[in-house]
Coordinates of C-alpha atoms in Angstrom, one line a residue:
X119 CA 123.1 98.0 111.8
X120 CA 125.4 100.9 111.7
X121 CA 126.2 102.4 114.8
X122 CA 126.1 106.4 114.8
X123 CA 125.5 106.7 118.5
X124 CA 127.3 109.8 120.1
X125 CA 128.9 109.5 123.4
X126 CA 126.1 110.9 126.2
X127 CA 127.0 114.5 126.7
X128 CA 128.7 116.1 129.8
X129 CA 126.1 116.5 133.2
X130 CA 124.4 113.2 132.4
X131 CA 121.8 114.1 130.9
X132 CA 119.2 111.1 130.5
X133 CA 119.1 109.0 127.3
X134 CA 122.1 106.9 125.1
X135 CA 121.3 109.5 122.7
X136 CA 119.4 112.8 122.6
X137 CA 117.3 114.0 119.5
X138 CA 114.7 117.4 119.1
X139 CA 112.2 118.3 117.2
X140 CA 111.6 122.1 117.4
X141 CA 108.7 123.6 115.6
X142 CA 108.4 127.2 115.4
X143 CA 104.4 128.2 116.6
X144 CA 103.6 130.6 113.0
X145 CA 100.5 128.8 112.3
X146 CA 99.2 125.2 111.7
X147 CA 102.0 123.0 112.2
X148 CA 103.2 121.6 109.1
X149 CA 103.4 118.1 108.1
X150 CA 106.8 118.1 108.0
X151 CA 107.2 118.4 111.8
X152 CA 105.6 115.1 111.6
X153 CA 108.3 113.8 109.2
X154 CA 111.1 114.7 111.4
X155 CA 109.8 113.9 114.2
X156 CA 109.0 110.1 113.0
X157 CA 112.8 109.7 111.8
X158 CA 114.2 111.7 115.6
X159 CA 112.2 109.4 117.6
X160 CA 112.5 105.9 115.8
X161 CA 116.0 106.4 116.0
X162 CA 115.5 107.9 119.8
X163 CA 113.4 104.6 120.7
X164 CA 115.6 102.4 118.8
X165 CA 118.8 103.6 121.1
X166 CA 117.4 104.2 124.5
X167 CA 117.4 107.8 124.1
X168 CA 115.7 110.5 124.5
X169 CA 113.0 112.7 122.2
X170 CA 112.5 116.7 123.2
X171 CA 110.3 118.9 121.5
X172 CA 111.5 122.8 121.9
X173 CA 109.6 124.9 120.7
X174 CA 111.8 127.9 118.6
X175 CA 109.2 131.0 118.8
X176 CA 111.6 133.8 118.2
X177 CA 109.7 135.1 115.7
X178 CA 107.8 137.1 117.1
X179 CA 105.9 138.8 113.9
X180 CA 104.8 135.6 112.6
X181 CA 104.1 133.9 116.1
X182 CA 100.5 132.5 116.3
X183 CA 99.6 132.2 120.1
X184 CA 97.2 128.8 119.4
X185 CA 99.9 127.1 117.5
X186 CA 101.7 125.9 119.8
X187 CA 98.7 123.6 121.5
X188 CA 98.4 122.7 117.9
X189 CA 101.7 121.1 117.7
X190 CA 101.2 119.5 120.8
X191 CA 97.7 117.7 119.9
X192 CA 98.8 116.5 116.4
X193 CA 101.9 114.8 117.6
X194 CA 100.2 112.9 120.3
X195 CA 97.2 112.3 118.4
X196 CA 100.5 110.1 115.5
X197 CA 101.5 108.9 119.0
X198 CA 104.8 111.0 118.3
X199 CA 105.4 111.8 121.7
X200 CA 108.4 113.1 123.4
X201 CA 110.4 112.9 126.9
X202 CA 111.1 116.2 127.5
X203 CA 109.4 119.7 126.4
X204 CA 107.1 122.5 127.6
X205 CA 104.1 120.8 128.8
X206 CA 106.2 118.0 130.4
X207 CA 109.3 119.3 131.6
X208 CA 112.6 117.8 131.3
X209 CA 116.4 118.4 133.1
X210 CA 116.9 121.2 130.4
X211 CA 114.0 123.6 131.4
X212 CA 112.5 125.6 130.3
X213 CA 111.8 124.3 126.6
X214 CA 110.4 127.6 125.0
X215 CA 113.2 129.8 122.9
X216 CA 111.3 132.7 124.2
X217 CA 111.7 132.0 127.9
X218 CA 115.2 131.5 127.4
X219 CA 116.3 135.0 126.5
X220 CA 118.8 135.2 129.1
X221 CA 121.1 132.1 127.7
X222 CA 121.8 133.3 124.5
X223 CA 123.5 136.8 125.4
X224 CA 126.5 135.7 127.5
X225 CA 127.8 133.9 124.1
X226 CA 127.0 136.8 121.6
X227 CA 129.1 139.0 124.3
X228 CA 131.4 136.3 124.3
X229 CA 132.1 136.1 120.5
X230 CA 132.0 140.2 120.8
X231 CA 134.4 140.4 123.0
X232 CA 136.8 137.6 120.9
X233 CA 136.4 139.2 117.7
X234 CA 134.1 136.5 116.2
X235 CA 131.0 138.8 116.4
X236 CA 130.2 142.4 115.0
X237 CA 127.9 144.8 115.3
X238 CA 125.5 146.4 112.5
X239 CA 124.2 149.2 111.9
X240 CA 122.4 149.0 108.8
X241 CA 119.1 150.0 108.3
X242 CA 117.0 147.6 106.0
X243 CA 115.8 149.6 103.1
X244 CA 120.3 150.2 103.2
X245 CA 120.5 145.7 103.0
X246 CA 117.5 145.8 100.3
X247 CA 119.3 148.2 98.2
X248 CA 122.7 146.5 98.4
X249 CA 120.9 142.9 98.0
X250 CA 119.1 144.6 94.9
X251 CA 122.5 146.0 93.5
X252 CA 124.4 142.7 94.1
X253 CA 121.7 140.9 91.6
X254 CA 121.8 143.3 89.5
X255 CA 125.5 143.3 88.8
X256 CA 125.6 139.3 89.1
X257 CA 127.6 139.4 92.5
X258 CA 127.1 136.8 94.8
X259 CA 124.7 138.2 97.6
X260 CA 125.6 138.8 101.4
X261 CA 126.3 141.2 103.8
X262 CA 129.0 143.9 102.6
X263 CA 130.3 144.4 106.0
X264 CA 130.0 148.2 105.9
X265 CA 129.9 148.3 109.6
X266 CA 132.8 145.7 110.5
X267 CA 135.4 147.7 112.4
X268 CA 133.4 150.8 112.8
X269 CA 132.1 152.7 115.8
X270 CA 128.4 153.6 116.2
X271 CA 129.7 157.5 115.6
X272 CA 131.7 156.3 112.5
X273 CA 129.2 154.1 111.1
X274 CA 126.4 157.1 112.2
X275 CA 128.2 159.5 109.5
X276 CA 127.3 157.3 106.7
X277 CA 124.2 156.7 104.9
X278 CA 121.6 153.9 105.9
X279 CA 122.0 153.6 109.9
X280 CA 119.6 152.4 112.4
X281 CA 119.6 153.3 116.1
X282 CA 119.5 149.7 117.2
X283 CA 122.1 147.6 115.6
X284 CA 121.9 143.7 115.3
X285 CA 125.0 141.6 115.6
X286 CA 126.7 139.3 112.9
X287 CA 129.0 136.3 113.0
X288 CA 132.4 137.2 111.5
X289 CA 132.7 134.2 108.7
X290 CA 136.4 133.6 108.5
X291 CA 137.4 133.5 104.1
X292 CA 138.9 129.9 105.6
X293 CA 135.7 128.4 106.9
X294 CA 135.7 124.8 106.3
X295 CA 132.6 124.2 104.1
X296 CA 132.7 120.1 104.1
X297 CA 130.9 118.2 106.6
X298 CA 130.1 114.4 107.7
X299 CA 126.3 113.7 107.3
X300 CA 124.5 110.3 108.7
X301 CA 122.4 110.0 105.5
X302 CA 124.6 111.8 102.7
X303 CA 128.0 111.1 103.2
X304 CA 131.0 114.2 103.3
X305 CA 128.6 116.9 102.4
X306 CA 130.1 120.4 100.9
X307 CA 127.8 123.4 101.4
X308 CA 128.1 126.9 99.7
X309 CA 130.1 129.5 101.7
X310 CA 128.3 131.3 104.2
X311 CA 128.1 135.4 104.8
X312 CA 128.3 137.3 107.9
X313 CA 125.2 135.4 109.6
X314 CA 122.9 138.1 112.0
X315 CA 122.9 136.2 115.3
X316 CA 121.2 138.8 117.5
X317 CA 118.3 140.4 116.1
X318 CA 117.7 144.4 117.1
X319 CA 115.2 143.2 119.2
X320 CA 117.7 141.6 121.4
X321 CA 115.6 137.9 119.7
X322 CA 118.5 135.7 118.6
X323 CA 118.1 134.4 115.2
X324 CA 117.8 130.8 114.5
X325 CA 121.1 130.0 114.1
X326 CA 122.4 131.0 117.8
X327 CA 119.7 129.9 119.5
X328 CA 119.9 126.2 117.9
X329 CA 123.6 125.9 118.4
X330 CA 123.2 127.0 122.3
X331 CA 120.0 125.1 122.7
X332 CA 121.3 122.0 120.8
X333 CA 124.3 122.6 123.3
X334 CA 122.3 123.1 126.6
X335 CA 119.9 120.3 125.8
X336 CA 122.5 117.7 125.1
X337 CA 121.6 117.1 122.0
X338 CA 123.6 114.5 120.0
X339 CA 121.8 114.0 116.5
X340 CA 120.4 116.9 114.7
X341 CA 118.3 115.5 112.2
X342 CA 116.3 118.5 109.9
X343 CA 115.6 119.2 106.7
X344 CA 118.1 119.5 103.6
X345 CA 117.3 123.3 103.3
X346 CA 119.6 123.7 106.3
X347 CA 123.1 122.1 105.0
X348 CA 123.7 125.7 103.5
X349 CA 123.5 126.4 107.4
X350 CA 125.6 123.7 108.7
X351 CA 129.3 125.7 108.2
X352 CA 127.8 128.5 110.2
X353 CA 126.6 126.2 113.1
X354 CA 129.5 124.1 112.9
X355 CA 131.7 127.4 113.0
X356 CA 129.6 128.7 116.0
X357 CA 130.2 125.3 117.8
X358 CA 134.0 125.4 117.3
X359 CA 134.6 129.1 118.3
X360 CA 132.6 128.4 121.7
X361 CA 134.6 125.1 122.4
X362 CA 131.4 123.2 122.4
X363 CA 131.3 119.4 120.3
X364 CA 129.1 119.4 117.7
X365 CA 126.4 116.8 117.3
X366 CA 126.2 114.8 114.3
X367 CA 123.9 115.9 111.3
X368 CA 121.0 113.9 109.2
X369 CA 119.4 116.3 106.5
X370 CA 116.5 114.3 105.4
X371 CA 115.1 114.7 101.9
X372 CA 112.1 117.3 101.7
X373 CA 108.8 117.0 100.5
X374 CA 107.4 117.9 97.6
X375 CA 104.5 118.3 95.5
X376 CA 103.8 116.1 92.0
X377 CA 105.7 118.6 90.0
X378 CA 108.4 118.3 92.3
X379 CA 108.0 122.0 94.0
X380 CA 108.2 122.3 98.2
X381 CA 104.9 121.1 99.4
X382 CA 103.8 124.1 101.5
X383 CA 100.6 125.1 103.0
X384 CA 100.0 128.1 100.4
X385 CA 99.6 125.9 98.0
X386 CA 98.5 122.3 99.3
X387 CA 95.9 121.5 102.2
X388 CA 97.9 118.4 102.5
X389 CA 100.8 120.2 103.8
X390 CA 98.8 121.3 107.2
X391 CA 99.2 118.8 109.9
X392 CA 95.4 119.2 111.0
X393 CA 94.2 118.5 107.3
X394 CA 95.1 114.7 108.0
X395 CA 92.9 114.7 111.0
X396 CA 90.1 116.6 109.3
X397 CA 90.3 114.2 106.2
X398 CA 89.7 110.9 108.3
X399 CA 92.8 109.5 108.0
X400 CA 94.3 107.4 110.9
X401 CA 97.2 108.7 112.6
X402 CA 98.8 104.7 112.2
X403 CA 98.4 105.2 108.3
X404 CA 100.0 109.0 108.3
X405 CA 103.0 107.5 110.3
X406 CA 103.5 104.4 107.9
X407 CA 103.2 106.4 104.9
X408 CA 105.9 109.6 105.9
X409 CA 108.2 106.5 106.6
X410 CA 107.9 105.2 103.2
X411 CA 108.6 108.6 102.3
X412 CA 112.3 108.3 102.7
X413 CA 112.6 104.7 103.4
X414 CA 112.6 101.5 102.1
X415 CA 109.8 99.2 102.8
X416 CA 110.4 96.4 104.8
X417 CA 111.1 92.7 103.6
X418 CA 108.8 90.0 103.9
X419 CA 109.5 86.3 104.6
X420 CA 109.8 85.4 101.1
X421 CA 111.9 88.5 100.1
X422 CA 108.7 90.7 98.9
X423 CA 108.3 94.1 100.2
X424 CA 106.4 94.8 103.1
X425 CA 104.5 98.3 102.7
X426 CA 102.3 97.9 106.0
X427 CA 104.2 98.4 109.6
X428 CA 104.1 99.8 113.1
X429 CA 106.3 102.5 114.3
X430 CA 108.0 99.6 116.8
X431 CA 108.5 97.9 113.7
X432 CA 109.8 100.6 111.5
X433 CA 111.8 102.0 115.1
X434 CA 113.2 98.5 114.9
X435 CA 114.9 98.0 111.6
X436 CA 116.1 101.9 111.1
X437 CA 119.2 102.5 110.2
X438 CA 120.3 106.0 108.8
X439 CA 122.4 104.5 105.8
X440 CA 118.8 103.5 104.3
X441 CA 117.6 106.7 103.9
X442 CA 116.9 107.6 100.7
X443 CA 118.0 111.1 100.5
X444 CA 116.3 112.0 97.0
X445 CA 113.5 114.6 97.7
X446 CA 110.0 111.9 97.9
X447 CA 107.0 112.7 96.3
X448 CA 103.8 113.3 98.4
X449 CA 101.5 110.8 96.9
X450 CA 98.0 110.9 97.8
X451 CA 97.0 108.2 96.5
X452 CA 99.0 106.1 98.3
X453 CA 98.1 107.5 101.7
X454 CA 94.6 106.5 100.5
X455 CA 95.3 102.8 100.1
X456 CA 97.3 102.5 103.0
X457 CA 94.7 104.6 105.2
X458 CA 92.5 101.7 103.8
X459 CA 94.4 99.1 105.1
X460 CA 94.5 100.4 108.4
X461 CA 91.0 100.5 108.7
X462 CA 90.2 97.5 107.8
X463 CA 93.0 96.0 110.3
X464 CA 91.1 97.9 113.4
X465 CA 89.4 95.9 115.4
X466 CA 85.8 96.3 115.5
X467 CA 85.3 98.2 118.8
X468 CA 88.3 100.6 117.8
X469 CA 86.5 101.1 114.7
X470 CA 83.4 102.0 116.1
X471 CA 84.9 104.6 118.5
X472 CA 87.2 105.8 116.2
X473 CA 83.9 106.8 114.2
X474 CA 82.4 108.5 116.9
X475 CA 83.6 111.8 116.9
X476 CA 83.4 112.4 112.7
X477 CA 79.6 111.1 113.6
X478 CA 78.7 113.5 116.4
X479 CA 80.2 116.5 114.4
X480 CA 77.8 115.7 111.4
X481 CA 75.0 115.4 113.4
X482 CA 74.6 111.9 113.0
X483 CA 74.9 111.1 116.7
X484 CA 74.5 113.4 119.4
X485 CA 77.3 114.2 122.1
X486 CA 76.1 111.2 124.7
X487 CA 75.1 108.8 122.6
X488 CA 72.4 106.2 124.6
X489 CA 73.9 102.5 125.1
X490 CA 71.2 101.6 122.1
X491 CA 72.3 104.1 120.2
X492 CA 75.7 102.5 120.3
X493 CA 75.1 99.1 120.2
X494 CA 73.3 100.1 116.7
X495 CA 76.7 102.3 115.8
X496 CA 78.9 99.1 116.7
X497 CA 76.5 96.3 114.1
X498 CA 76.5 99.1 111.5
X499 CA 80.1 99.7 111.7
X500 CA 81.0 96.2 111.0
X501 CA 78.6 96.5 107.4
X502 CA 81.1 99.7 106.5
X503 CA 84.7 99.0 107.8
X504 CA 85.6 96.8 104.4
X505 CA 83.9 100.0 102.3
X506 CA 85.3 103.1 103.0
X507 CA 88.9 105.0 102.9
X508 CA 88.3 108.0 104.9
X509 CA 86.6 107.7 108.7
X510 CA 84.6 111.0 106.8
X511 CA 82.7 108.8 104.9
X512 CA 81.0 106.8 107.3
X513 CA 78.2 110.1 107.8
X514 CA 76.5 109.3 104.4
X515 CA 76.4 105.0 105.0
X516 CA 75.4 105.5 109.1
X517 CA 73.2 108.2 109.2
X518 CA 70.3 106.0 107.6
X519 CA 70.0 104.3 110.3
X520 CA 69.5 107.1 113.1
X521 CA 66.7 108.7 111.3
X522 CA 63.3 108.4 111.6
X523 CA 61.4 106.4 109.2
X524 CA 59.4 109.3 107.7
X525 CA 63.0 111.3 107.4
X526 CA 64.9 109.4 105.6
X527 CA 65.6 111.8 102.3
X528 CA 65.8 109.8 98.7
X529 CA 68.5 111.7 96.8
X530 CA 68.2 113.0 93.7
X531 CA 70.3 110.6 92.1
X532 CA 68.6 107.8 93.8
X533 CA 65.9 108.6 92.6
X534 CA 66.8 109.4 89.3
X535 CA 68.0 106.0 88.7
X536 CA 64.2 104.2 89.7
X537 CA 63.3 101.8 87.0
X538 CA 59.4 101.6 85.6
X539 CA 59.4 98.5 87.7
X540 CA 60.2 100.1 91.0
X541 CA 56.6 99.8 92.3
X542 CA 55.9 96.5 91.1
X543 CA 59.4 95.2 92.8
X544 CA 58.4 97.6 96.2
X545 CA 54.8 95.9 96.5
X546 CA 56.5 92.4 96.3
X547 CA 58.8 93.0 98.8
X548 CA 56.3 94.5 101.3
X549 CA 54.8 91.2 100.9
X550 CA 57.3 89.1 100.9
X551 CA 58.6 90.5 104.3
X552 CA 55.2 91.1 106.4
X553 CA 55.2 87.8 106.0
X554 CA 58.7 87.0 107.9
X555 CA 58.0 86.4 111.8
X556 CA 59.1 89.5 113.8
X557 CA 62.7 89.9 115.5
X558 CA 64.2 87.0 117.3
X559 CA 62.9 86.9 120.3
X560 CA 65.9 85.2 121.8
X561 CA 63.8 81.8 123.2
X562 CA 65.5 78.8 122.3
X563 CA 63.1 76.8 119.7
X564 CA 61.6 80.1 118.7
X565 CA 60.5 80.1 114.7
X566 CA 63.1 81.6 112.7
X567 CA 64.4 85.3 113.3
X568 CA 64.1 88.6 111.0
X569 CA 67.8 87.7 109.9
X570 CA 69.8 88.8 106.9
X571 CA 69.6 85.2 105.2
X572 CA 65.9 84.7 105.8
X573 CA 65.2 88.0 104.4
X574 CA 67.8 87.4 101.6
X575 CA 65.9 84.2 100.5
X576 CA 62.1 85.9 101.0
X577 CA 63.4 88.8 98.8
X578 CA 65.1 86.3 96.4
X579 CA 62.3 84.1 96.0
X580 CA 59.7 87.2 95.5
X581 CA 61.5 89.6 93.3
X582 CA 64.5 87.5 91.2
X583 CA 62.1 84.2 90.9
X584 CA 58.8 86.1 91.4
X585 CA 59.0 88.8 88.9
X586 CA 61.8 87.3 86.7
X587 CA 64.0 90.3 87.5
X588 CA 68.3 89.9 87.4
X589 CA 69.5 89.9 90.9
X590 CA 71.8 93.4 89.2
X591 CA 68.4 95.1 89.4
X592 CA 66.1 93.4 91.3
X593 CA 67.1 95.4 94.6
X594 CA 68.1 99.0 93.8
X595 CA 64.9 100.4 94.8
X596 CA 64.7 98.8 98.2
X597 CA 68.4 99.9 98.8
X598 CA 67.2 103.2 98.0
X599 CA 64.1 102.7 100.3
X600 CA 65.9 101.5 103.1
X601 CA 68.8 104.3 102.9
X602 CA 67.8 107.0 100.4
X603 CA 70.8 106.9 98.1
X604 CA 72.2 104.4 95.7
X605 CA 75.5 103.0 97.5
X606 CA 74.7 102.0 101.1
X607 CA 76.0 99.1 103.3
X608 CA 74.5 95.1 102.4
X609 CA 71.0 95.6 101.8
X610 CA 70.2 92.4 104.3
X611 CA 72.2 93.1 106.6
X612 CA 71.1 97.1 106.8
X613 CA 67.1 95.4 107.1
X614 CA 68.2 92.7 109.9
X615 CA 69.8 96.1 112.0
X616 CA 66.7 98.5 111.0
X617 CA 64.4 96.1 112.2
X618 CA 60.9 94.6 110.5
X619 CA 58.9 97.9 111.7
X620 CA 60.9 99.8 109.9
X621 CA 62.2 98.3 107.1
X622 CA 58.6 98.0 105.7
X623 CA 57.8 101.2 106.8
X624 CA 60.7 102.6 104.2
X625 CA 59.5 100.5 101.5
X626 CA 56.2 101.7 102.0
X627 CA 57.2 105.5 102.3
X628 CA 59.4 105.3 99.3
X629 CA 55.9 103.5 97.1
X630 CA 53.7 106.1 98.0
X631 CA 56.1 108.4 96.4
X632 CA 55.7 106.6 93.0

């Protein structure tokens, strides 16, 4: 395994190593958070280190207020959890950009008062218009530095000033450019303009406050997205000029859609965070599938490759030189499969609770369920867990069997699909099964119960050898008697749980409708 571990910053702050996450709070979180903050914190677990999440809410015009809780229920909910952070504290306190206002201003007056830093008067209709002018005359864009070496009264006298200035890094024409990155190698980014630091709100702009946060919080892998290498001469610039060791960088591969654009939540569902959870996809499958994203599967006994694993497992065998640093597609499709395999994995009692809640909201249980109620849920549960992809579906397959007998609604398409036959078939299984004895009683040496296989072979021996009827047709219309649509759990099984009373009473219902 290669080792990449930095030595533990100065003041001991806990952990071998110290990653971050740090989501800003502008609306759902995106899935991406989720991305990072798999890779931060297998490599966090992996080392004995430590995982923060700071949350970078500077932004105060797009700030959402319920976002933040947001990011906080979807990460737990993937069991992405962190050691340090707003709702749990940490050594670094407090973990909110916005409550750390004061921090940031003792190094912009330092870099002032060294020279690194300037201040800017320019109003922003004055940067649109030069922006607008540099396109149109095929110069490279950024700041013209109109205000560098000028006085507010100077600078006042000239066209385009605003009362409150902001203040701008002074990017040296030397800056070193080239970088060393955990995943990519020596990296070269393009040159960097005079980067606003403080905003006129006295808000410092992203890149101060990560480079004094990063610092702060002892920090020692900054793993983010690829958008930010253009970034990384600025940080690492910022870094040097305040005497502070940079950590080391890994700038994972983003996202993206089938035609290879940024997946973002304008234009995908899939790129909201809470979409997963809304879908009825298990928070084991998300995990597993964002690791594939950007790294390899794992490798069986006999040298095939493993797509199915934990987080421990995937924590286990990282190792940054295996990421795969080309830009992953977001494939659906093969979230659904693996979603599938990690329901069918669940053991049954998980599965039952896990169903609960997607239930309740359909209306399919009610909040506080009776211990009936559930022990029904659990055997029906068990008929479904092999036949769905999505804890969503299980609504249309479980609600049949928490109606009432003279509820249960036939869909159209159910009914559509009735053969001239269906009454014939319908009268012989009414016979057929008031002829089974009742439930099992539970009395050793009692005569046989109202099982699936007895009523398997009285339906079999009625309908398919009774009527002459092929077994492919012979029991559509009690499937859609018993459950009202045409794809429902075994057809035995679902008359063994609904019980002889009503069972018959469903196959009666449904022949009077003939």
């Amino acid at each position: 395994m290669t080792e990449t571990s930095a030595p533990a910053p100065d003041g001991a702050l806990p952990g071998a190593v110290r990653l971050r996450v740090a989501p800003s709070p502008t609306g759902d979180p995106h899935v991406g958070t989720a991305y990072m903050s798999l890779f931060n914190l297998a490599f966090a677990r992996q080392q004995g280190g430590r995982f923060i999440l700071r949350i970078e809410d500077t932004d105060r015009a797009r700030f959402r207020e319920d976002s933040e809780q947001q990011v906080f229920d979807t990460l737990r909910w993937l069991g992405l959890t962190w050691d340090e952070g707003p709702d749990v504290g940490g050594p670094c306190e407090p973990y909110r950009q916005s409550e750390r206002l004061g921090t940031y201003r003792p190094y912009v007056d330092r870099l002032l008062a060294e020279g690194r830093a300037y201040r800017c008067w320019c109003s922003t209709a004055r940067l649109a218009e030069m922006r607008e002018e540099q396109q149109r005359s095929k110069q490279p864009t950024g700041y013209d530095r109109l205000c560098l070496g000028a006085t507010e009264d100077e600078r006042r006298r000239l066209p385009g000033f605003s009362e409150t200035p902001v203040v701008r890094m002074l990017v040296p024409d030397d800056v070193e450019l080239g970088f060393d990155d955990l995943i990519r190698g020596r990296v070269l980014a393009p040159r960097p303009d005079d980067q606003v630091i403080l905003k006129a709100d006295g808000f410092p702009t992203y890149h101060l406050a990560v480079v004094v946060d990063d610092h702060e919080m002892g920090v020692t892998h900054v793993v983010r997205g690829e958008e930010w290498i253009s970034s990384t001469p600025k940080h690492v610039l910022l870094y040097r000029w305040l005497g502070l060791e940079p950590p080391r960088f890994a700038h994972m591969p983003l996202l993206r859609n089938a035609d290879k654009s940024k997946i973002s939540k304008r234009k995908n569902p899939a790129a909201r965070l809470t979409w997963f959870r809304e879908q009825g996809y298990l928070p084991e499958a998300l995990v597993n599938f964002l690791a594939l994203l950007a790294y390899p599967p794992a490798e069986g006994a006999e040298g095939e490759d493993v797509e199915v694993f934990t987080f421990e497992e995937f924590s286990a065998r990282f190792d940054w030189s295996d990421v795969n640093p080309v830009g992953p597609i977001f494939d659906l499709k093969k979230l659904d499969w693996l979603n599938g395999v990690h329901i069918r994995a669940l053991d049954p009692g998980d599965f039952t609770s896990r169903l609960l809640p997607f239930l309740q909201a359909d209306g399919v249980l009610p909040a506080d369920p009776s211990l009936g109620e559930l022990a029904r849920l659990r055997s029906v549960a068990e008929l479904i867990q092999t036949r769905i992809g999505h804890l969503t579906e299980a609504s249309a397959l479980v609600g049949p069997f928490f109606v009432a007998d003279d509820a249960v609604e036939v869909a159209p398409d159910a009914r559509a699909q009735l053969t001239d036959d269906a009454a014939v078939v319908l009268d012989a299984a009414t016979a057929a099964l008031d002829g089974l004895p009742d439930e099992h009683t539970g009395i050793l040496g009692s005569d046989p119960s109202w099982t699936a296989p007895a009523i398997e072979v009285a339906l079999r021996d009625a309908v398919v050898t009774g009527l002459g009827i092929k077994p492919k047709f012979a029991f559509g219309p009690l499937r859609t008697a018993v459950s009202g649509a045409r794809v429902s759990p075994p057809l035995f099984e679902s008359m063994e749980i609904l019980g002889k009373a009503s069972t018959l009473a469903r196959l009666r219902a449904l022949r009077a409708s003939l």
